[in-house]
Amino acid sequence: MKSLLTFPKGGVHPPECKAQTQGLGIEIMPVPDELELILGQHIGAPCTATVAKRDEVIEGAVIGEVQKGLGVPLHSPVAGKIKNLATSVHAVRVSAPSITIEVDREAAPVQYQKVDWQQLAGADLLAKIHDAGIIGIGGAGFPTHVKLNPPADSPVDTLVLNGAECEPYITADHRQMLENPGQIVEGAKIILKILGITRCFIGIENNKPDAIREMTKAAEQASGGEYSITIQPLQVKYPQGSEKQLIQAITGRKVPAMALPSAVGVVVQNVTTAKAIYDAVVYGKPLYEKVVTIAGKGIARQANLQVKIGTKVRDIVKYLGGLQPGLAKVVMGGPMMGFAVSSLDVPVTKTTSAVLFLTEDEIDTKPHSQCIRCGWCLDACPMGLEPKEIGIYVEANRAQDTAQFGVFDCFECGSCAYVCPAKRPLVQFIRLAKMKAKRQ
Amino acid sequence: MSIQQASDDQTTAPAHLWKVSVSPHLKSSESVEKIMWTVVACLVPPLILSVFVFGIQTLLITAVSVISCVVVEAVSQKTLGRPVTIKDGSAVLTGLLLAFVIPPGVSPLLPILAAVFAIYIGKHLLGGIGYNFFNPALLGRAFLLASFPVAMTSAWLSPVEGFGIFSYLAGSVDAVSTATPLAVMKEQGMAIFTETFGSGASLYGSFFLGWRPGCIGETSGFLLVLGGLYLIYRGYITWHIPASLLGSIAVLTWIFGGESYFSGDPLLALLSGGAILGAFYMATDYVTSPTTKTAQIIYGIGIGALTVLIRLKGGYPEGICYAILLMNPLSTVLDGWFKPKRFALPAGGAK
Ligand code: SF4
Ligand code: SF4
């Protein structure tokens, strides 16, 4: 086996908590009676609804379009009737405009025809990816067609597929790599063709040896000829799956602050995004389904569920047998970077990779105390920042002076707050600081 | 919606009881309490040994010191309107360290006064844990040394014979006072020193194991090193400060500590005068030491150099306490000079 790569500075080793779901195959959840699609699924401009109340839509029909700015269209995951255009509970923004669709249970599922993508030119492939509404599935949801069209002044020579899945609990990407390795690799080839390059690395953390094996097999079958696709096993260390850390681990290149990966000639895509690209290009199927890891002791049954975008957490809970005593926190996303929600009415979006139902003993609820200057947060921060100083400044009402500690380089991975023995809410301090501080 | 309705399908925990806080939702199992109590535990073996070396008197002094520190901490926090945090173990640790750096033969009144000074003035009036820039235990000792110079420099006890651990309780303490090895060496010269404490392997051996006059905590190098290594193993402290501190004491003593250059005894320098206690337990105190590794190494070297300087030139044989106190306020300065290396600055270098 190849030597294990990782990023050199900082990082932490939270308990992985993946054992309970990594063996659970992707299970298709029956469509609930009603879906609620948030119009702003990604960073950039939100969609405007292109349908009206009581319109009938078919599965895969466009229901939202971006009028101006960066963005991708939104599709109906089902055949049905538009029930309402209103606002929905949102994990991050509290509430957001949304479209509610009443599912038509009679409609037959759409059959998509396979096409030979090799015949298509790069621009056509890119258009298909945009039209299918694909965004970066792993993180903030950057529109994929934009990422695959890097500025002309920064030539790209390497594609990195992110299969690190370093967040505890989540195993959705793991399952995709086990169950659809061929499609992911094919998706990688499509991306390589669009970018006009030949080299791809797929980074996978070493706690998924079966995924490394399956993906290696698939990559070897596909590699010959013009493309070189290499699986790169990585050490288990959080936040290995962060773009900058992953690029450094695999290529040794450092993306400068406030720059995009293309500045060092790299494009990063999540493995599941590659699978979505495959579906979009080969079958013309838009992105309206998502594999979500449901885990934690607070839910009766844990699973890797394939759900329609817009499925409410409430319906997932019902399908999996209800909540369990002791549930203390519901988190959309991973435990390190996800958002705690206060209602089960939150719908799944394109970027939801997990819904965690955590009990009291799975989370930490100790009150925080004063900083004891142990310096552990400095050692843990992968960006070389000074979270301790940021926290102290914010508490002293000097948030506006925190740019000197690199607050804008912080991507809120939570490593600092994870290790802090005084349990200080450092990410919260940093968010406050970002609002008040001025960029230098 | 009533709670009854809400709990229809949220059967077991209604939503208003869920916690909504900012990520991360996982936190490591380490805590301030755990760290402090672990350090305390590491200091217990040397304390037990000291009972066999100096008698039960050491236990008494330690108890007085620990209890007064805890009481003063609680009272200070109450009067200053802060949450009372005596359970976090930091006052216990201060008490223990304080008892370790005063002569075991002093009156129990002294640790009480030192506790008031160290905890109330040295810690809480400066803002509480995290803001005190002097090590409280050392501050307490410095205060005693300034106020009670005679007791603090003469109330040393000779190691007791056999297992007569109660022998000092009976007699008068002053009658058996003796001088610490470094004082002997400084004031009476190497010849007397060898006469009193022996030389060669037996000297190192008895010093390393703790059979010599001194403070409670500076007597057993062996147990202190063991505890220190355990703290390093647990990741509570790193090697940077102890290694640079002890290394610089050894090297500088070797160069300047003898009759001629390069003839000093580095091993003896390390084994005497609380160097080990200071290096592993005092200089590594989080609050009063720098946080970045480079700063820690410089800090350690600074303490080592000052220790040797004070031992050789100053009036205080046990120089490390002052050396640490002198370097304490510099740790924030050092932190400001040696900041962590940023991942990558913006292209073009502009900050
Ligand atoms: S949350 Fe920000 S400051 Fe904290 S470790 Fe991550 S990047 Fe560093
Ligand atoms: S880890 Fe917590 S206690 Fe330690 S320096 Fe950082 S903020 Fe302070």
Short mmCIF file of N, CA, C and O in Angstrom, two decimals, chain A residues 14 24 63 157 159 184 193 201 226 233 284 307 311 319 327 330 357 366-367 391 400-401 405 433 438:
data_model
loop_
_atom_site.label_atom_id
_atom_site.label_comp_id
_atom_site.label_asym_id
_atom_site.label_seq_id
_atom_site.Cartn_x
_atom_site.Cartn_y
_atom_site.Cartn_z
N PRO A 14 -11.23 13.38 16.29
CA PRO A 14 -12.46 13.10 17.04
C PRO A 14 -12.86 11.63 16.85
O PRO A 14 -12.43 11.00 15.89
N LEU A 24 -24.24 -0.14 6.37
CA LEU A 24 -25.63 -0.08 5.91
C LEU A 24 -25.70 0.40 4.47
O LEU A 24 -25.36 1.54 4.17
N ILE A 63 -38.34 23.91 -11.81
CA ILE A 63 -39.32 24.68 -11.06
C ILE A 63 -38.74 25.99 -10.55
O ILE A 63 -39.46 26.85 -10.06
N ASP A 157 -4.02 21.75 -13.81
CA ASP A 157 -3.41 20.52 -14.32
C ASP A 157 -3.82 19.28 -13.54
O ASP A 157 -3.48 18.16 -13.92
N LEU A 159 -6.99 17.26 -11.19
CA LEU A 159 -8.31 17.14 -10.57
C LEU A 159 -8.15 16.30 -9.30
O LEU A 159 -7.50 15.26 -9.32
N ILE A 184 -18.51 6.85 -10.33
CA ILE A 184 -17.70 7.97 -9.83
C ILE A 184 -16.48 8.17 -10.73
O ILE A 184 -16.15 9.30 -11.12
N LYS A 193 -12.27 15.62 -19.02
CA LYS A 193 -12.46 16.06 -20.41
C LYS A 193 -12.85 17.54 -20.44
O LYS A 193 -12.34 18.30 -21.26
N PHE A 201 -6.47 12.60 -8.95
CA PHE A 201 -6.23 11.86 -7.72
C PHE A 201 -7.54 11.76 -6.95
O PHE A 201 -8.30 12.73 -6.88
N GLU A 226 -5.69 7.78 -22.27
CA GLU A 226 -5.18 9.13 -22.01
C GLU A 226 -5.26 9.55 -20.55
O GLU A 226 -4.53 10.40 -20.10
N PRO A 233 -4.62 6.88 -0.75
CA PRO A 233 -5.06 6.69 0.64
C PRO A 233 -4.51 7.80 1.52
O PRO A 233 -3.37 8.24 1.34
N GLY A 284 -28.75 12.35 -18.38
CA GLY A 284 -29.53 13.59 -18.42
C GLY A 284 -30.42 13.75 -17.21
O GLY A 284 -31.46 14.41 -17.24
N VAL A 307 -32.89 9.94 -0.40
CA VAL A 307 -34.16 10.66 -0.30
C VAL A 307 -34.25 11.68 -1.43
O VAL A 307 -33.26 12.04 -2.04
N THR A 311 -37.32 16.40 1.11
CA THR A 311 -37.91 15.54 2.13
C THR A 311 -37.68 16.16 3.49
O THR A 311 -36.58 16.57 3.82
N TYR A 319 -40.30 7.45 9.02
CA TYR A 319 -39.93 6.25 8.28
C TYR A 319 -38.99 5.35 9.08
O TYR A 319 -39.07 4.13 9.02
N LEU A 327 -32.81 12.24 23.34
CA LEU A 327 -32.39 13.07 22.21
C LEU A 327 -32.15 14.50 22.69
O LEU A 327 -32.99 15.10 23.33
N VAL A 330 -30.46 17.87 17.28
CA VAL A 330 -30.64 17.40 15.91
C VAL A 330 -29.72 18.26 15.04
O VAL A 330 -29.81 19.49 15.06
N PHE A 357 -29.02 12.56 15.07
CA PHE A 357 -29.89 12.68 16.24
C PHE A 357 -29.04 12.30 17.44
O PHE A 357 -28.84 11.13 17.73
N LYS A 366 -20.88 20.79 28.63
CA LYS A 366 -20.27 21.48 29.76
C LYS A 366 -20.22 22.98 29.49
O LYS A 366 -19.97 23.41 28.39
N PRO A 367 -20.44 23.78 30.51
CA PRO A 367 -20.33 25.22 30.32
C PRO A 367 -18.88 25.61 30.08
O PRO A 367 -17.97 24.89 30.51
N GLY A 391 -11.01 34.65 20.61
CA GLY A 391 -12.01 34.49 21.67
C GLY A 391 -11.85 35.55 22.75
O GLY A 391 -12.83 36.16 23.19
N GLN A 400 -13.59 43.88 16.48
CA GLN A 400 -13.17 44.57 15.26
C GLN A 400 -11.66 44.49 15.04
O GLN A 400 -11.18 44.72 13.93
N ASP A 401 -10.89 44.13 16.06
CA ASP A 401 -9.43 44.10 15.92
C ASP A 401 -8.88 42.69 15.69
O ASP A 401 -7.72 42.41 15.95
N PHE A 405 -5.35 38.17 13.70
CA PHE A 405 -5.19 36.76 14.06
C PHE A 405 -5.68 35.83 12.94
O PHE A 405 -5.82 34.64 13.13
N ALA A 433 -16.63 37.60 15.38
CA ALA A 433 -15.49 38.41 14.96
C ALA A 433 -15.56 38.72 13.47
O ALA A 433 -15.29 39.84 13.04
N LYS A 438 -12.80 44.15 10.21
CA LYS A 438 -12.64 44.67 8.85
C LYS A 438 -11.53 43.90 8.16
O LYS A 438 -10.50 43.62 8.75
#
